[in-house]
Tab-separated table of C-alpha atoms and ligand atoms in Angstrom:
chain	number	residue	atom	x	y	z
N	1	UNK	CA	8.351	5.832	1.371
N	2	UNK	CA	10.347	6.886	4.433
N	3	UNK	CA	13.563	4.905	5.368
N	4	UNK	CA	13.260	3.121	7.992
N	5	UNK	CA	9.383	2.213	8.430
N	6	UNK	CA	7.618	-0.335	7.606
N	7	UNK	CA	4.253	0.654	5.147
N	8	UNK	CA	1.436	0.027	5.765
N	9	UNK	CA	-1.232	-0.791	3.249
N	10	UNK	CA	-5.091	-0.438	5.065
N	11	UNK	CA	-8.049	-0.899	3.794
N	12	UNK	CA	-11.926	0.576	4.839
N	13	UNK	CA	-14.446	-1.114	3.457
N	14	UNK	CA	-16.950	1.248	4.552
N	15	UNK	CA	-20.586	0.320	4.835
N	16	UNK	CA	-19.860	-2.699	2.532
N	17	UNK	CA	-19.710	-6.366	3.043
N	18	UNK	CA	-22.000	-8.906	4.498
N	19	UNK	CA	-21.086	-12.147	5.910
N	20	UNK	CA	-20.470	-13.531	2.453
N	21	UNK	CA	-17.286	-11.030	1.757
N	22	UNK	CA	-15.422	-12.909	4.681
N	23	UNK	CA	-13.684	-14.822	1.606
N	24	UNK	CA	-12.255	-12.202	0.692
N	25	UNK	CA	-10.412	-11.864	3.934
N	26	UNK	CA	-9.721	-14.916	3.972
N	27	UNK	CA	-7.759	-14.793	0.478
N	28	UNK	CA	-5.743	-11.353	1.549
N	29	UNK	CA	-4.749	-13.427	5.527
N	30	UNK	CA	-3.677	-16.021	3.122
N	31	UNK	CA	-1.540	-13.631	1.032
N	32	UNK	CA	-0.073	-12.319	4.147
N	33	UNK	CA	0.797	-15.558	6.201
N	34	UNK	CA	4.753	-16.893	6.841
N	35	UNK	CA	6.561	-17.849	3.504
N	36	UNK	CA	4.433	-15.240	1.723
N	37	UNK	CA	5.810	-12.282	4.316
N	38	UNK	CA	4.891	-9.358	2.866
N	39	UNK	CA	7.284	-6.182	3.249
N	40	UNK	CA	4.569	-4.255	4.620
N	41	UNK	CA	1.824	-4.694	7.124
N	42	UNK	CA	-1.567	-5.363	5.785
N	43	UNK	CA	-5.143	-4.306	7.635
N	44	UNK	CA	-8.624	-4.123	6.928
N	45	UNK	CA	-11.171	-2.107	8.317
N	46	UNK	CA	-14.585	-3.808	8.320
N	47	UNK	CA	-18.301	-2.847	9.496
N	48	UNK	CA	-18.506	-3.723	13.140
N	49	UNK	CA	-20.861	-6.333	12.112
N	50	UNK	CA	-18.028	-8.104	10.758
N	51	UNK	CA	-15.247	-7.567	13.437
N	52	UNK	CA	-15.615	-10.485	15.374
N	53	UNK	CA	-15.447	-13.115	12.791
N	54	UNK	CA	-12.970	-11.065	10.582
N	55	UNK	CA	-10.585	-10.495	13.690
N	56	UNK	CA	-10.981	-14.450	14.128
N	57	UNK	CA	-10.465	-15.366	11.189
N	58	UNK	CA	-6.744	-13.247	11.270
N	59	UNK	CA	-6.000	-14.370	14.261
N	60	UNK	CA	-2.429	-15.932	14.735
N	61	UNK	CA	-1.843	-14.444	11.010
N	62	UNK	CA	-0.020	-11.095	9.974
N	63	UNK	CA	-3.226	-9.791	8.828
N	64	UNK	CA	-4.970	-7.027	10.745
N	65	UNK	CA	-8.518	-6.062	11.406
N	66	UNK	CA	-9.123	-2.998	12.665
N	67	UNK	CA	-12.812	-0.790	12.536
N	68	UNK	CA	-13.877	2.079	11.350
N	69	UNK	CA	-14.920	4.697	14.472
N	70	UNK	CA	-15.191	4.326	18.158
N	71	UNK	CA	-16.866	6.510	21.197
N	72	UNK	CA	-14.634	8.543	22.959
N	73	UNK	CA	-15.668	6.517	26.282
N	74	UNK	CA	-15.461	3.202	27.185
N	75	UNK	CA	-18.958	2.545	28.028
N	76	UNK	CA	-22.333	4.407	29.009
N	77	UNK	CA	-25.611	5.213	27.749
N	78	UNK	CA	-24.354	6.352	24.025
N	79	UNK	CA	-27.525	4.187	22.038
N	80	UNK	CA	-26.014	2.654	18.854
N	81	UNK	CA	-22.272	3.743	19.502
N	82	UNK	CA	-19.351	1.310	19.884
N	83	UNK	CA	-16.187	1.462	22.622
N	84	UNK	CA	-12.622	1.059	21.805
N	85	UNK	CA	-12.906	-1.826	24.719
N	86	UNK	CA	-15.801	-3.457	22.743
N	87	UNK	CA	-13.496	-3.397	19.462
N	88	UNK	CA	-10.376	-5.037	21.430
N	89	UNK	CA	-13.036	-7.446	22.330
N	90	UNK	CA	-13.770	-8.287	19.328
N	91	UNK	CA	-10.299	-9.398	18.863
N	92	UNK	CA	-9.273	-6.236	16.946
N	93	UNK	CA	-6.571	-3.631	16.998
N	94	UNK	CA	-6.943	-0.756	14.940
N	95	UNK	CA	-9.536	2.024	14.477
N	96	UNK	CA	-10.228	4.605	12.015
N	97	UNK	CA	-11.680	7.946	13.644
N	98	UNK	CA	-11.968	11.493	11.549
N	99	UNK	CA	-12.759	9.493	8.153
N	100	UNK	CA	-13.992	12.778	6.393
N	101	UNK	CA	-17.558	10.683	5.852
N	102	UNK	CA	-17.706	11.079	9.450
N	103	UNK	CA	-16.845	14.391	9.246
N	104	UNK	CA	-19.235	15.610	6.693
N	105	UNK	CA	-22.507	12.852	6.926
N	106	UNK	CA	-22.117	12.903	11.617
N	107	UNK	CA	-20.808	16.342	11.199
N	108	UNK	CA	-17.227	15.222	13.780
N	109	UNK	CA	-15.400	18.359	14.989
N	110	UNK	CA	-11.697	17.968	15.054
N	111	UNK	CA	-12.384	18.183	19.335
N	112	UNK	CA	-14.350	14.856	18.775
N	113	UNK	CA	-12.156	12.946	16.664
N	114	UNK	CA	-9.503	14.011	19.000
N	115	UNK	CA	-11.360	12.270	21.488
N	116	UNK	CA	-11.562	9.033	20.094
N	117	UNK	CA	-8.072	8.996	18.883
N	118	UNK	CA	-7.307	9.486	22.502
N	119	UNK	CA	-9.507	6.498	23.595
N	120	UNK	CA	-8.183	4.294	20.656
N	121	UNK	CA	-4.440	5.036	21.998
N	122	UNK	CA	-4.932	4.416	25.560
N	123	UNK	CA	-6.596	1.278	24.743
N	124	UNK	CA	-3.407	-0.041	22.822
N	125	UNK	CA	-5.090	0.516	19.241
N	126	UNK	CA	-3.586	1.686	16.260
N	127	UNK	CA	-5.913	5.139	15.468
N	128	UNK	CA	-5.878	5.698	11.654
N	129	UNK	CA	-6.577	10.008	11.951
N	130	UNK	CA	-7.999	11.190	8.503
N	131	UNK	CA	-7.220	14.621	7.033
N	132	UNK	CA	-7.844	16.226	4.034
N	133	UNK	CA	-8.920	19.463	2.163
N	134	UNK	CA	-12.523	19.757	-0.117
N	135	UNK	CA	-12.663	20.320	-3.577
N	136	UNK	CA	-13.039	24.279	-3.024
N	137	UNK	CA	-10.607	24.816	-0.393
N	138	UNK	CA	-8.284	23.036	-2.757
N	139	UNK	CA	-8.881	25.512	-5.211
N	140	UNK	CA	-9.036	28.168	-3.139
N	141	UNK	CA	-5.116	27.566	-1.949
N	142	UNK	CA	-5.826	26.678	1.537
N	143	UNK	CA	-5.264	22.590	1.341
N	144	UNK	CA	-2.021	23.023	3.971
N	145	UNK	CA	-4.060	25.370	6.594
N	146	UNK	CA	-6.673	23.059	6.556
N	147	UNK	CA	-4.598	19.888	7.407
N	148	UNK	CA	-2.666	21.959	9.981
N	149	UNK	CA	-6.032	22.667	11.129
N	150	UNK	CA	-7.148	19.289	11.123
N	151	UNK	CA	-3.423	18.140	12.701
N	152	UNK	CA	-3.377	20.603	15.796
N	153	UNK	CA	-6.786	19.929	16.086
N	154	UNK	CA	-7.179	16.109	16.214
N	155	UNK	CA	-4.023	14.406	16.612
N	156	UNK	CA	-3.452	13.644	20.268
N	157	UNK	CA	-0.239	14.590	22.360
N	158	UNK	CA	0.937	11.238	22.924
N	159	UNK	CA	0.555	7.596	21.457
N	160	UNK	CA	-0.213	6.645	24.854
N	161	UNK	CA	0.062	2.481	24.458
N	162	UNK	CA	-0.785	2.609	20.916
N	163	UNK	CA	0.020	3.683	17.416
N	164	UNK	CA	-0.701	7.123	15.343
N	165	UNK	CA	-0.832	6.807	12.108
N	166	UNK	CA	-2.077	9.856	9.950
N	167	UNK	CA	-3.970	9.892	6.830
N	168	UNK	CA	-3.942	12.305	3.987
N	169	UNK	CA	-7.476	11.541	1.860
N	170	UNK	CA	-8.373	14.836	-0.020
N	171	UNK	CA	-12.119	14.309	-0.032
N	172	UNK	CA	-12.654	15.030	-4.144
N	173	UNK	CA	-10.127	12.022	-4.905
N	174	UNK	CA	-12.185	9.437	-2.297
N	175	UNK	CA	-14.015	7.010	-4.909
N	176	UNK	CA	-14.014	9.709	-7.703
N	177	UNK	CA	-10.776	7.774	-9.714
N	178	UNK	CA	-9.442	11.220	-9.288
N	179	UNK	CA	-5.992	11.225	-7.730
N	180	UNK	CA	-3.583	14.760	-7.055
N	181	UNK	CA	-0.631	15.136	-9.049
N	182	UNK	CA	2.556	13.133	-7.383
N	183	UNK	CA	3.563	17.018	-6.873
N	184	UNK	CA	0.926	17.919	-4.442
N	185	UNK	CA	0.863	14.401	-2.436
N	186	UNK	CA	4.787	15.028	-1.648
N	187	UNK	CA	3.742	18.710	-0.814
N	188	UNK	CA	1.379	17.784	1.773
N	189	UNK	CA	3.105	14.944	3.006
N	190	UNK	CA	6.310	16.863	3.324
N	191	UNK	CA	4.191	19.098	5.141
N	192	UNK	CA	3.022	16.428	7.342
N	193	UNK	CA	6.058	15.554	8.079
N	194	UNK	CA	7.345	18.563	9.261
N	195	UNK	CA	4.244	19.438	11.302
N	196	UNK	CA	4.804	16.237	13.146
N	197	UNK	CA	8.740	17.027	13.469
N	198	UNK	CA	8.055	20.093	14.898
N	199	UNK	CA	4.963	18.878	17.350
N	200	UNK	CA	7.034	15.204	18.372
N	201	UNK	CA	10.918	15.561	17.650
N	202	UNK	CA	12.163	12.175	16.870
N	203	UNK	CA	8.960	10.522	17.026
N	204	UNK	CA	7.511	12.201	14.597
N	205	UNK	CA	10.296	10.622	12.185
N	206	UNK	CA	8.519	7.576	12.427
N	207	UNK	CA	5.075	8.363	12.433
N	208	UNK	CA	3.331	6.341	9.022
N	209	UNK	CA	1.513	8.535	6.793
N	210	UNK	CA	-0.480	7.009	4.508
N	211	UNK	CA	-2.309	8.246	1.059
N	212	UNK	CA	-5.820	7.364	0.327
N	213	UNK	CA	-8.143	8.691	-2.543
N	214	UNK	CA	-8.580	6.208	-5.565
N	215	UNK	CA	-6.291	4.365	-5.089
N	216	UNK	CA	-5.687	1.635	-7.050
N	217	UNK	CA	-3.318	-1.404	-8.047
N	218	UNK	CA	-2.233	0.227	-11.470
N	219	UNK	CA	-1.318	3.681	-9.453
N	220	UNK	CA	0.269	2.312	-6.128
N	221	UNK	CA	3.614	2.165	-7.601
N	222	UNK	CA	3.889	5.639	-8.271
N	223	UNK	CA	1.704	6.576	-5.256
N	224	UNK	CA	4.569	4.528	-3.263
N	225	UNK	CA	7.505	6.125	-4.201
N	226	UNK	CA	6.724	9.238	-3.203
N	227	UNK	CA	8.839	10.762	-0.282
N	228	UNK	CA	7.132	10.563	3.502
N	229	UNK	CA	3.906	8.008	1.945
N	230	UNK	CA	4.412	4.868	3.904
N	231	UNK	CA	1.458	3.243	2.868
N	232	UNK	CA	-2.324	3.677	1.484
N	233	UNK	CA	-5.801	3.661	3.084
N	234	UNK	CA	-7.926	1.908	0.466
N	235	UNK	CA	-11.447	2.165	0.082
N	236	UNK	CA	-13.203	0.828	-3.198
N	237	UNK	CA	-10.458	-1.667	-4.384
N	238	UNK	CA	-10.054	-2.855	-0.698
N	239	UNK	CA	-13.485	-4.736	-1.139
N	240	UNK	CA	-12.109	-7.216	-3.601
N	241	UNK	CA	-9.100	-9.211	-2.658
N	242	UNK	CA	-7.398	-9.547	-6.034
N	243	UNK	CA	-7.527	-5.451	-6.124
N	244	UNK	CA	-6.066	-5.512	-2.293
N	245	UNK	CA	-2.999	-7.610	-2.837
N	246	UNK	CA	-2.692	-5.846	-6.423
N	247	UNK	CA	-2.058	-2.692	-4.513
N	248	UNK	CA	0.068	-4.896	-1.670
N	249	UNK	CA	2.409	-5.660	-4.548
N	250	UNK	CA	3.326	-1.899	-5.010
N	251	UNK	CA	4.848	-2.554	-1.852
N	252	UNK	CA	6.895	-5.699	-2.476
M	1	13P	P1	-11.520	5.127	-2.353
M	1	13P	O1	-10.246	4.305	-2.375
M	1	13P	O2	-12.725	4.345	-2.720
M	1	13P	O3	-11.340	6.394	-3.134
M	1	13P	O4	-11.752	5.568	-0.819
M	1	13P	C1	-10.701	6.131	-0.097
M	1	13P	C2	-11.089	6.198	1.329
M	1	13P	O5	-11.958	6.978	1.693
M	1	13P	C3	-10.426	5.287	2.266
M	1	13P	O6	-10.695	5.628	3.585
């Protein structure tokens, strides 16, 4: 954790969940509403297909819904592709762009994901920007060039009206149950850190970075203490809402 912010605990449920995993939700907004006030803020990322009646459904709660990519413009002939204007209209206010699936399966450039961080941000949103290293570049020793890299290249220049919030998701520990040692998560978020010292002064103080790569409810403890992780991006045990609030509890 960093003193001082608030964590945030985020979830991406990927291409998963039809109309019948709104119960879910509907558990975790419960988890999160007054009297229960979690120490931490609490979002899930659902398929767009979802975003209306998920960001409903948390409406007037202390739950978030946010989605999972967005064009870089707000509207145009771009068949199949969804505006950051179209997700506030859904009701909701965060986005995930640079997810390393995008990356790797819609082949994103860092220049691309920049641009949709940059729409998310001007449009108020909160843009969740995913780095991380491969298995081989891992091995090879070049893990902190490739998430300055991925920083210089994708993180925009300002917040404009909304939030950055930066996420370190080494692509061999996403749904593998493989996790890096506590030693090389504190490496590259002390890295982070210091990146975004050096890029935004102050700002960059508060800037959340969150952790994501199996995590899990019986490793979120550990995962939390670490120095400069304010939070975890979930995949897997985001689906399931006893697994969510298991890892919320890390946070308690
Ligand atoms: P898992 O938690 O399933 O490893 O996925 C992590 C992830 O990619 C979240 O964006």
């Amino acid at each position: 954790m960093t003193p001082g912010i608030r964590p945030l605990v985020a979830g991406n449920w990927k291409m998963n969940g039809l109309k019948s995993a709104l119960g879910e939700l509907e558990i975790m907004r419960d988890a999160s509403k007054p009297g229960n006030k979690p120490n931490h803020d609490m979002l899930v990322c659902v398929p767009f297909t979802l975003l209306a009646q998920a960001a409903e459904m948390a409406s007037r709660s202390s739950f978030n819904i946010g989605a999972q990519d967005c064009h870089k413009n707000i509207s145009g002939a771009h068949t199949g592709d969804i505006s950051v204007e179209m997700i506030a209209d859904c009701g909701a206010e965060a986005v995930i762009v640079g997810h390393s699936e995008r990356r790797t399966d819609h082949g994103e450039t860092n220049i691309e994901v920049l641009g949709k961080a940059n729409a998310a941000l001007d449009w108020g949103h909160m843009a969740i920007i995913c780095i991380g290293e491969s298995e081989s570049q891992r091995k090879s020793g070049e893990t902190l060039n490739v998430l300055k890299a991925q920083m210089d290249g994708s993180i925009p220049d300002s917040p404009a009206n909304g939030e950055i919030v930066v996420a370190y998701e080494p692509i061999w520990a996403i749904g593998t149950g493989l996790t890096p040692t506590v030693q090389d998560i504190s490496e590259a978020h002390n890295f982070m850190r210091n990146e975004l010292v050096d890029r935004f002064g102050e700002a960059g103080k508060s800037i959340r970075l969150l952790y994501g790569g199996s995590v899990k409810p019986a490793n979120a403890k550990e995962l939390m203490g670490i120095d400069n992780v304010d939070g975890a991006l979930v995949g897997g045990a985001s689906l399931k809402a006893v697994d969510f609030l298991g890892i919320c509890e890390a946070y308690q």
